[in-house]
XYZ file of C-alpha atoms in Angstrom:
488
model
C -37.415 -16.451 22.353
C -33.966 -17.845 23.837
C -33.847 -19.595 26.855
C -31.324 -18.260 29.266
C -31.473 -20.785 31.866
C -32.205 -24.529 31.034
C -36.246 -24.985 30.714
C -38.026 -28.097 31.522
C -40.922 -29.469 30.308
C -44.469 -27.680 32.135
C -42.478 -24.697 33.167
C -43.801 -21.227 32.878
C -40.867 -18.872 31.452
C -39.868 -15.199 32.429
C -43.072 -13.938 33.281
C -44.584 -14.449 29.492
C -46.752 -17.505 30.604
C -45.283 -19.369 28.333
C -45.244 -23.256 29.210
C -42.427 -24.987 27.230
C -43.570 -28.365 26.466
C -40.505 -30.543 26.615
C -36.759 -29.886 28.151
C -34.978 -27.077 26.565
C -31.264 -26.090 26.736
C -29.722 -22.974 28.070
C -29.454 -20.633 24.936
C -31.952 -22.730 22.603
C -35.355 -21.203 21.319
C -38.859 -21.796 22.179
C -41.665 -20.381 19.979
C -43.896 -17.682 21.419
C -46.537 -17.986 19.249
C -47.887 -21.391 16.767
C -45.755 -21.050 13.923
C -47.232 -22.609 10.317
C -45.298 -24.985 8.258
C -43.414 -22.642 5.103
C -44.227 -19.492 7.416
C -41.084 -17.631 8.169
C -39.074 -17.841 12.230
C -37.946 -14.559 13.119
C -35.465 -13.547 15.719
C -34.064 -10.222 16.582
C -37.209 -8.824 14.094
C -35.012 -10.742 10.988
C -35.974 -14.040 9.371
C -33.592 -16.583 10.454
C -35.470 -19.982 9.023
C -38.624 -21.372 8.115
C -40.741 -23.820 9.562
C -40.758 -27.151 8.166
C -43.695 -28.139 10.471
C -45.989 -26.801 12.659
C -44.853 -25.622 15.281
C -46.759 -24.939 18.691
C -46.494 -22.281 21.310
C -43.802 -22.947 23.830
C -42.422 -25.704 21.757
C -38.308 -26.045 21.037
C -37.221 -24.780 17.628
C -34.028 -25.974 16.187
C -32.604 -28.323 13.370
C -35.460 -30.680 13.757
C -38.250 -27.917 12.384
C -36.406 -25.198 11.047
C -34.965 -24.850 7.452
C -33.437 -22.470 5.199
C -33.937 -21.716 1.506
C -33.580 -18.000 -0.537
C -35.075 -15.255 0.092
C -36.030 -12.029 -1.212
C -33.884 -9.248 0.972
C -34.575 -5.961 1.214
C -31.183 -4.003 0.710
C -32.160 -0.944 0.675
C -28.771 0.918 0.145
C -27.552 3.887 2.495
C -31.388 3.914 4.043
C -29.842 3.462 7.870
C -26.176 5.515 6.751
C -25.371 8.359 9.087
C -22.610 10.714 10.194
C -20.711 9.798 12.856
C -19.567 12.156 15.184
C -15.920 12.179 15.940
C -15.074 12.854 19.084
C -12.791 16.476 19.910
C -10.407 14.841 22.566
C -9.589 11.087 20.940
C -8.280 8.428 23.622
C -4.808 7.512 23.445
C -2.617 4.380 24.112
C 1.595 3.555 24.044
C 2.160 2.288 20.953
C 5.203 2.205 18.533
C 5.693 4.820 15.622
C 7.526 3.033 12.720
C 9.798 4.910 10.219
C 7.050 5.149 7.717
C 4.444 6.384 10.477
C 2.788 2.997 10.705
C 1.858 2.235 14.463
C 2.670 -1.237 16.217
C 1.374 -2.735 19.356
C 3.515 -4.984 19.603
C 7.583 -5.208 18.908
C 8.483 -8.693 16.984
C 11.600 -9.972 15.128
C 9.863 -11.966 12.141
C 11.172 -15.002 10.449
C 8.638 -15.442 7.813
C 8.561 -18.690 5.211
C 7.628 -18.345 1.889
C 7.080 -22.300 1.680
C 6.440 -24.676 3.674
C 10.150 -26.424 2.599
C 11.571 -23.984 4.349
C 9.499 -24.238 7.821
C 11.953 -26.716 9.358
C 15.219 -24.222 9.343
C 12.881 -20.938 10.312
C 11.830 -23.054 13.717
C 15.121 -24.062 14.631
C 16.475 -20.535 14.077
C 13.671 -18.939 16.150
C 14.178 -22.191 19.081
C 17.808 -20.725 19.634
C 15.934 -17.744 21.097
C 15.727 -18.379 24.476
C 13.654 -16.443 27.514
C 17.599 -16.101 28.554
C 18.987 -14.829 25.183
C 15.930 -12.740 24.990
C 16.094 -11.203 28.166
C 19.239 -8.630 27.239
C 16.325 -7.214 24.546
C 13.609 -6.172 26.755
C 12.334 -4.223 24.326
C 11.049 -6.844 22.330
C 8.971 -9.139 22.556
C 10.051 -12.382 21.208
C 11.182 -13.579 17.666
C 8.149 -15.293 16.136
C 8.720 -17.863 12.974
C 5.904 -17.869 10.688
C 5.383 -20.890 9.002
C 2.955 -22.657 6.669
C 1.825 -25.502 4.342
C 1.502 -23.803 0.954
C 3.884 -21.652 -1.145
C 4.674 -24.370 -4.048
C 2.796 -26.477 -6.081
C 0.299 -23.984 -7.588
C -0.050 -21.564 -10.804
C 2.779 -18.638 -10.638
C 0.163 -16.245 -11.567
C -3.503 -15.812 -11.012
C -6.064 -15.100 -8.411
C -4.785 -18.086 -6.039
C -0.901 -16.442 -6.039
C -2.208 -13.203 -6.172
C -4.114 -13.589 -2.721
C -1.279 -15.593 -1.210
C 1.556 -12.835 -2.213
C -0.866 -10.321 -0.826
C -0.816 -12.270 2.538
C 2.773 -12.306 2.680
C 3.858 -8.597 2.020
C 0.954 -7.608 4.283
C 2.972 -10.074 7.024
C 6.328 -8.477 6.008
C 5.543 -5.155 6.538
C 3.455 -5.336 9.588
C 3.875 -2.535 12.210
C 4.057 -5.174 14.839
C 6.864 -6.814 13.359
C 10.228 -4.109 13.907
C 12.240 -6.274 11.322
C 11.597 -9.362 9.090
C 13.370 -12.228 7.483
C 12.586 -13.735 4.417
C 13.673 -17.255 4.254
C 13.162 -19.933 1.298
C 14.097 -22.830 0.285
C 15.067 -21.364 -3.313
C 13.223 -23.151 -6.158
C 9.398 -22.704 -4.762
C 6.545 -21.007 -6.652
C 6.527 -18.022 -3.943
C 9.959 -16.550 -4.670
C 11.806 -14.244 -2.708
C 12.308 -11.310 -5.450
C 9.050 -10.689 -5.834
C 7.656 -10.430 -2.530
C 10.621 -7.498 -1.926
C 9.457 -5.793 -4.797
C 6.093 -5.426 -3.582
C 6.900 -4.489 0.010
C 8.939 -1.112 -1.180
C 11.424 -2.386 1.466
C 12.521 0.479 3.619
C 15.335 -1.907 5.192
C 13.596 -3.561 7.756
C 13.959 -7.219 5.923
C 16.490 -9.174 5.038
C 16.694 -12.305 2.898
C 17.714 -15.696 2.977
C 17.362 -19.226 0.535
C 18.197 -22.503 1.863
C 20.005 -23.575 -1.486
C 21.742 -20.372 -1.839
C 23.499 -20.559 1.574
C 24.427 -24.486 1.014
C 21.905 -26.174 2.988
C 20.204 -26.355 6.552
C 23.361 -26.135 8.786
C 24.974 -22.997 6.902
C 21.160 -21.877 6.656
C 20.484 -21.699 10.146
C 23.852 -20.355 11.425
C 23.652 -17.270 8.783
C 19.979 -17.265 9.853
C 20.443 -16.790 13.833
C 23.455 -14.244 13.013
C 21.161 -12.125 10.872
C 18.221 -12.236 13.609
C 20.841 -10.902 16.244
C 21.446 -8.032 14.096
C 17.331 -7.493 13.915
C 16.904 -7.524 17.343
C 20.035 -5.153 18.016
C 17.315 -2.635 15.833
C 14.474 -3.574 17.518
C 15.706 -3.092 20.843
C 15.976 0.611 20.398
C 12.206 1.119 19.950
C 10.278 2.244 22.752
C 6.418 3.110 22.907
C 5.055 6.498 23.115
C 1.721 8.071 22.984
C -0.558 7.882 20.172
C -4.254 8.203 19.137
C -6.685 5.519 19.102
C -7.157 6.568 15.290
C -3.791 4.701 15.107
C -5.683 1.248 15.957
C -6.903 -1.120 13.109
C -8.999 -4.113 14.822
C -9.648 -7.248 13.776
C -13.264 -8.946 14.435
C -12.965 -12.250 15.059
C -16.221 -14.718 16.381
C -15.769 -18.791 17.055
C -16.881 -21.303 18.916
C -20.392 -19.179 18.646
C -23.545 -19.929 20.948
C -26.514 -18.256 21.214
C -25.550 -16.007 23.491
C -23.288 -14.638 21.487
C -25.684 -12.483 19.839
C -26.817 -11.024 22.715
C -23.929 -10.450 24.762
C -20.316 -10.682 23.275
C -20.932 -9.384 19.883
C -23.409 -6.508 20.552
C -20.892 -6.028 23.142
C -17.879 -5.737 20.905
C -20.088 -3.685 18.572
C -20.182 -1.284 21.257
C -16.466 -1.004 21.382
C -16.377 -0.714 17.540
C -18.599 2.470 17.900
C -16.111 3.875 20.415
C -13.191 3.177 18.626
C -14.956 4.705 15.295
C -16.315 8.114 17.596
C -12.318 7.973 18.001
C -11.179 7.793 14.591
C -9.781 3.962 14.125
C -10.869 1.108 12.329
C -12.848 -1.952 11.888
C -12.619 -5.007 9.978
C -15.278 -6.916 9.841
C -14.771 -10.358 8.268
C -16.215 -13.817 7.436
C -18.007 -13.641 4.371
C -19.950 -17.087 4.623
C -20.803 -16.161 8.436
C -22.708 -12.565 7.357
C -24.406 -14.173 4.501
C -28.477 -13.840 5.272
C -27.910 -10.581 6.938
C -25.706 -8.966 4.412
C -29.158 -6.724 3.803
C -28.377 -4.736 7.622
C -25.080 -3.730 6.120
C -26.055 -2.623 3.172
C -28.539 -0.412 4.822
C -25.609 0.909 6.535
C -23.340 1.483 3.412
C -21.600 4.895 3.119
C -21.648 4.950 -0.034
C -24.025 2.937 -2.955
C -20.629 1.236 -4.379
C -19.865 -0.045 -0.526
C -22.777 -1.911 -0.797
C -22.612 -3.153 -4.374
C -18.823 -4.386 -3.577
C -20.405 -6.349 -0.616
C -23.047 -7.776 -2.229
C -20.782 -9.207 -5.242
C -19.090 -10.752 -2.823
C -21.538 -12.713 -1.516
C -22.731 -13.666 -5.196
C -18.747 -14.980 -5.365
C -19.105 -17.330 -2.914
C -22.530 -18.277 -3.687
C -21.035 -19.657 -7.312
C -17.379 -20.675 -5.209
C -19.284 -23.080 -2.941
C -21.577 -24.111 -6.119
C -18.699 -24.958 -7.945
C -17.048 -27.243 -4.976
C -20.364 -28.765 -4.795
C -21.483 -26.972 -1.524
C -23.511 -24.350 -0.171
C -22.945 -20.882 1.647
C -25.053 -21.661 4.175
C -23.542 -25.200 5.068
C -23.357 -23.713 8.611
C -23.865 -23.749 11.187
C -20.762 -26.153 13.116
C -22.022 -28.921 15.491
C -20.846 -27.007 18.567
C -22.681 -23.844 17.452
C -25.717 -26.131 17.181
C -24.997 -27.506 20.556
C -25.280 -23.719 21.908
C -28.675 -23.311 20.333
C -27.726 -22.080 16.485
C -29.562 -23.400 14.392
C -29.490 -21.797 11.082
C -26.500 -19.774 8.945
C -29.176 -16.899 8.815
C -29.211 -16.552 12.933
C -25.594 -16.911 13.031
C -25.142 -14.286 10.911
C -27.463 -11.888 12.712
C -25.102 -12.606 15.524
C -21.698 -12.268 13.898
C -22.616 -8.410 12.271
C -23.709 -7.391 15.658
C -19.797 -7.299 16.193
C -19.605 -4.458 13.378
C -21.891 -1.716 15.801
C -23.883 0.686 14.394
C -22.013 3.231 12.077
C -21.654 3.506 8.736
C -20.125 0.734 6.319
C -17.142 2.483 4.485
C -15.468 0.241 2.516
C -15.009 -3.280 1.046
C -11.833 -4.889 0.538
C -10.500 -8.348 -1.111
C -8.780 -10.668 1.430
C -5.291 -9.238 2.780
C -5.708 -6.283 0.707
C -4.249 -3.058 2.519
C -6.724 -1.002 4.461
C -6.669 2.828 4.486
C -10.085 3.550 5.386
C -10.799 4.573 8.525
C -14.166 3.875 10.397
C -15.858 0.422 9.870
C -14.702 -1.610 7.039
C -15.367 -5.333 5.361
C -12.499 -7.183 4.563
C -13.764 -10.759 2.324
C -12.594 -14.357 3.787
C -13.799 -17.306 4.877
C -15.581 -17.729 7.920
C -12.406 -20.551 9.598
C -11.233 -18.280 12.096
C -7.885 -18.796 11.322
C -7.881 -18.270 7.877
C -9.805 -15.009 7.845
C -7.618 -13.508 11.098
C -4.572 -13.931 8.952
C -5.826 -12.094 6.224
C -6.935 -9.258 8.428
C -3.476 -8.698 10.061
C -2.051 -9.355 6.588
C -4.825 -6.138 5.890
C -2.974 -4.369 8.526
C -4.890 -5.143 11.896
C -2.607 -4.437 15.236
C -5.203 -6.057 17.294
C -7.693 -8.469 17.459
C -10.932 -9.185 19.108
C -12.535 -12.445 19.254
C -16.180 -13.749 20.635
C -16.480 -16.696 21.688
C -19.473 -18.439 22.950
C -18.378 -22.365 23.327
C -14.322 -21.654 24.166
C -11.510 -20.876 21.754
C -7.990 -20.920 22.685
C -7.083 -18.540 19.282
C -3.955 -16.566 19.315
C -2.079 -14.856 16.308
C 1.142 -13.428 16.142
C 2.748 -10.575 15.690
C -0.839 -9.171 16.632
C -2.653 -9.624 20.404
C -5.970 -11.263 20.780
C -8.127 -10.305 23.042
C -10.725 -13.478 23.894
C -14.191 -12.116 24.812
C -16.726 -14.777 26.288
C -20.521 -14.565 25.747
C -21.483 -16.545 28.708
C -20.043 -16.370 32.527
C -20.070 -20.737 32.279
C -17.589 -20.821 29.452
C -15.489 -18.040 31.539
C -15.323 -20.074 34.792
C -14.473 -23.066 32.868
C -11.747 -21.649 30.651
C -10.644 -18.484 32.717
C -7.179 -19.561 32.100
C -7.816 -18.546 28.384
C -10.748 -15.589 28.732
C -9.649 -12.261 28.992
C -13.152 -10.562 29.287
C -16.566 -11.995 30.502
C -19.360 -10.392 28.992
C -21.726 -13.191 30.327
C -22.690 -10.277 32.670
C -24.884 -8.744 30.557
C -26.679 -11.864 30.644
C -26.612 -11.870 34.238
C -27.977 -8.703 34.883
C -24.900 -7.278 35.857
C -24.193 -4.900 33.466
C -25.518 -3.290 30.375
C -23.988 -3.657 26.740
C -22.711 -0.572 26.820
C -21.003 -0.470 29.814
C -19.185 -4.000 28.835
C -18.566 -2.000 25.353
C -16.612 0.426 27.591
C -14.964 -2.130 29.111
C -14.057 -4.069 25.937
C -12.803 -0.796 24.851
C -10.734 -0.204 27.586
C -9.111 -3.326 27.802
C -8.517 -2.713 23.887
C -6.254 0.592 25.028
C -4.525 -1.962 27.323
C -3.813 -4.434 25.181
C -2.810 -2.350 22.645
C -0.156 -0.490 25.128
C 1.578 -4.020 25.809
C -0.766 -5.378 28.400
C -0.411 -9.016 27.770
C -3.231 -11.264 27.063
C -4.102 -14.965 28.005
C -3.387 -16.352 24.388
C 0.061 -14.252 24.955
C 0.459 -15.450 27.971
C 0.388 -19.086 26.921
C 2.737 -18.354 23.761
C -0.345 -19.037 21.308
C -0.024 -17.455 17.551
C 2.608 -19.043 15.501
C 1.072 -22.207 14.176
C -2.509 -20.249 13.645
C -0.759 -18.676 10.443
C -3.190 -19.921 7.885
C -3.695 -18.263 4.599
C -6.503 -18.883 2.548
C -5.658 -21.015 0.139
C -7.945 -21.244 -3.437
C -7.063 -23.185 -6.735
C -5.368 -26.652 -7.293
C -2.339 -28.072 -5.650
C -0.386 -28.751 -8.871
C-alpha cells in the first residue's frame, strides 16, 4: 500500500485499520499484511521484490527489506492482444505538410554537427541569430545548432557507427526541421558523404567542412550566408490542418516517484489510447526501465514476433550490462528512492503504464525509422536524454515526459510537454510544469479525464502552442546519442 500523505508512527491509515509502526514518507509503502522473509512483495497485483526479512503489518517497506533476484515470468504472448477500434471522425491539429508528406510541429532551421570538432563554429553561426534578425521570419521558429561530444575516435563500421549514423539522418530529415546544415570539421570518423547518401536528400540540406572552407572565420561567414538562404525557405511554410494519425509521440519518464505510477503515467497511458483510437503513434522507450514487467507487454503483443523482438532485447542488455560488469536492474536512482521506489521491478510497473492499454505493434532498434502506427517499442537506455534523442531521431514530433521529483528536459526541434505526478512538485516548479496530474491524487479528477486533458494539450502543443521547456529556450544541449563501443 502507498502512502499518500506522510504517516506517523501509531496512526491508523485510510480507513483499513492499519497502524503504521514508525514514520513513513508521502509516496513510500507500508505492508498490509506480515510478509515472510524469501516470500514475494506485490504491488499493482505484480511482484516488485522480495522480502529479505520479515516483515510486519503496517511496517515501511523499502531498500532496507526488499530485494530483487530472477524470476520466472509468465509471458504469455498475444493472451491480453485486442483490436482497437479506430475512431470514424479522427481529431485534428495545425501542423506542417513537408514535400515528402512528412508532418512537422514545429518549423526549425538545423545546423547539425557531425563531431564534436565542429561544435564551436555551428554555435557561433546559430548566436548571430538574433530575436531581432529572427523576427522578419515569423514563420519559424528559431535556428537550433545541434551539437555533441562523439563523432570521431571510434570504428568506421560496426554496430557503434551504425547506431550513431542512424541518429544523425533521423535528425537531418526530421519534419520539424524545414532545412538542415551539415557542418564538419573534415577529417572525423562521421563523414559528411555518407550521411547524404542515406538521407535520399530531397534538397532541404546543405553541406559544409571546416577544412574545406579554410578554417573557422571563412567557416562561419559561408555558414550564416547559407542559413539565410534556409530560412528564406522556411519562411514560406505555414500550418494547416491535419489528422492526429499524423502525430508520432515520444514517452519520456524522469525524475520518477511513486506517484508516478498512479497518476502521471496511467495518465499519459490514457492519452496514448486516444491518440491510438485516432490513428497515431507511440514510442515507448527505456529498455532497462521496463525490464521486470516486460511480461505485461508481451501479453499485449500484436503479433508473436513483437514479443520475441522485445524479449531479445532485454536478453541484450542483460549480457551488455554483464559484460560492463553491471546489472539491468542497477536502478532505481537515489531521488527515485527518495520518492518511495524501491526496486527496478516497481519502477518498471510504473514506466509501461505510460504505454496504455492497446496492442504492442512493433519493436524497433534505437533511432531506427518508425512506420508503424499504433503503440510501438523503440530500444534505448533508460538516461532520459539519451533515449529522447533516439526517439525523435525515430521520427517523434512530440514528446511527453512524467515526472515525479522535477525535470527541466527539453529537446529540440521537437516540443516537450512536462507532466507532473504530484500537485507539490507542480507548485514548486510551475515555472517548468505544463500539466499537473497530481489531481488525480487529490481527488480531483479521474485518470481519464486528465488523459483527455493530456491529450488535449498534446493537439495544442502540437499546433505551435509553446511549452515551458520552449519557453525557457531548453533543447539544444540535451542532444545526446547513445553512444556504445570504445573511444579509439
Amino acid at each position: 500500500m502507498v502512502a499518500l500523505k506522510p504517516v506517523t508512527a501509531g496512526q491508523s491509515l485510510n480507513g483499513l485499520h492499519l497502524i503504521a509502526l514508525s514514520e513513513i514518507s508521502a509516496g513510500h509503502k507500508l505492508a498490509i499484511r506480515a510478509i515472510a522473509p524469501g516470500e514475494p512483495v506485490r504491488k499493482f497485483n505484480q511482484i516488485i521484490g522480495f522480502a529479505s526479512q520479515p516483515i510486519a503489518v503496517g511496517e515501511l517497506v523499502h531498500t532496507h527489506n526488499l530485494i530483487t533476484h530472477d524470476f520466472e515470468r509468465d509471458y504469455s504472448i498475444g493472451s491480453d492482444a485486442h483490436p482497437t477500434a479506430l475512431l470514424d471522425t479522427p481529431a485534428t491539429f495545425q501542423g506542417i505538410i513537408r514535400p515528402n508528406g512528412r508532418v512537422g510541429t514545429r518549423n526549425y532551421v538545423g545546423i547539425l554537427t557531425t563531431v564534436n570538432c565542429s561544435a564551436t563554429v555551428a554555435r557561433r553561426i546559430a548566436a548571430h541569430f538574433t530575436p531581432e534578425i529572427l523576427a522578419a521570419y515569423p514563420n519559424v521558429d528559431g535556428v537550433v545548432a545541434i551539437t555533441h561530444g562523439t563523432g570521431c575516435g571510434m570504428a568506421e563500421h560496426g554496430e557503434p557507427a551504425d547506431l550513431l549514423r542512424r541518429v544523425f539522418v533521423g535528425y537531418a530529415t526530421h519534419p520539424n526541421f524545414s532545412g538542415v546544415l551539415l557542418l564538419g570539421l573534415g577529417c572525423e570518423t562521421n563523414q559528411i558523404e555518407p550521411l547524404i547518401t542515406l538521407t535520399a536528400d530531397s534538397g532541404t540540406l546543405r553541406t559544409s567542412t571546416i577544412q574545406e572552407d579554410g578554417g573557422t572565420a571563412i567557416s562561419i561567414k559561408k555558414g550564416i550566408a547559407t542559413v539565410y538562404e534556409l530560412l528564406e525557405q522556411a519562411n514560406q511554410v505555414t500550418r494547416t490542418t491535419v489528422p492526429a494519425s499524423a502525430l508520432i509521440l515520444g514517452l519520456q519518464c524522469g525524475g520518477s516517484d511513486a506517484y508516478s505510477g498512479i497518476s502521471a503515467n496511467p495518465a499519459l497511458g490514457a492519452a496514448v489510447d486516444i491518440l491510438v483510437r485516432n490513428g497515431g503513434t507511440a514510442i515507448l522507450s527505456e529498455t532497462p526501465e521496463i525490464y521486470g514487467a516486460e511480461h505485461l507487454l508481451t501479453r499485449r503483443s500484436s503479433r508473436p514476433e513483437v514479443a520475441q523482438r522485445l524479449i531479445d532485447r532485454i536478453h541484450w542488455w542483460e549480457e551488455y550490462t554483464a559484460r560492463h560488469r553491471g546489472s539491468i536492474d542497477n536502478n532505481p536512482q537515489p531521488g527515485n528512492k527518495t520518492g518511495g521506489l524501491t526496486t527496478i521491478l516497481e519502477k518498471s510497473l510504473g514506466a509501461i503504464s505510460k504505454g496504455g492499454t492497446t496492442n504492442l505493434n512493433d519493436v524497433y532498434l534505437y533511432a531506427e525509422p518508425i512506420h508503424t502506427p499504433g503503440l510501438v517499442f523503440m530500444d534505448s537506455p533508460g538516461f532520459d536524454p539519451v533515449s529522447a534523442t533516439g526517439q525523435v531521431a525515430s521520427g517523434a514530433n512530440v514528446i511527453c515526459f512524467t515526472t515525479g521529483r522535477g525535470s527541466v528536459f527539453g529537446c529540440k526541434p521537437t516540443p516537450s510537454l512536462k507532466i507532473s505526478s504530484n500537485t507539490a512538485i507542480y507548485n514548486r516548479m510551475s515555472d517548468d510544469m505544463d500539466i499537473n496530474c497530481g489531481t488525480i491524487i487529490d481527488g480531483e479528477e479521474t485518470v481519464e479525464q486528465a488523459g483527455r486533458r493530456i491529450f488535449d494539450e498534446l493537439l495544442a502543443m502540437a499546433s505551435g502552442k509553446l511549452t515551458r521547456s520552449e519557453i525557457h529556450g531548453f533543447g539544444e544541449e540535451e542532444f545526446q546519442p547513445w553512444l556504445q563501443g570504445a573511444t579509439l
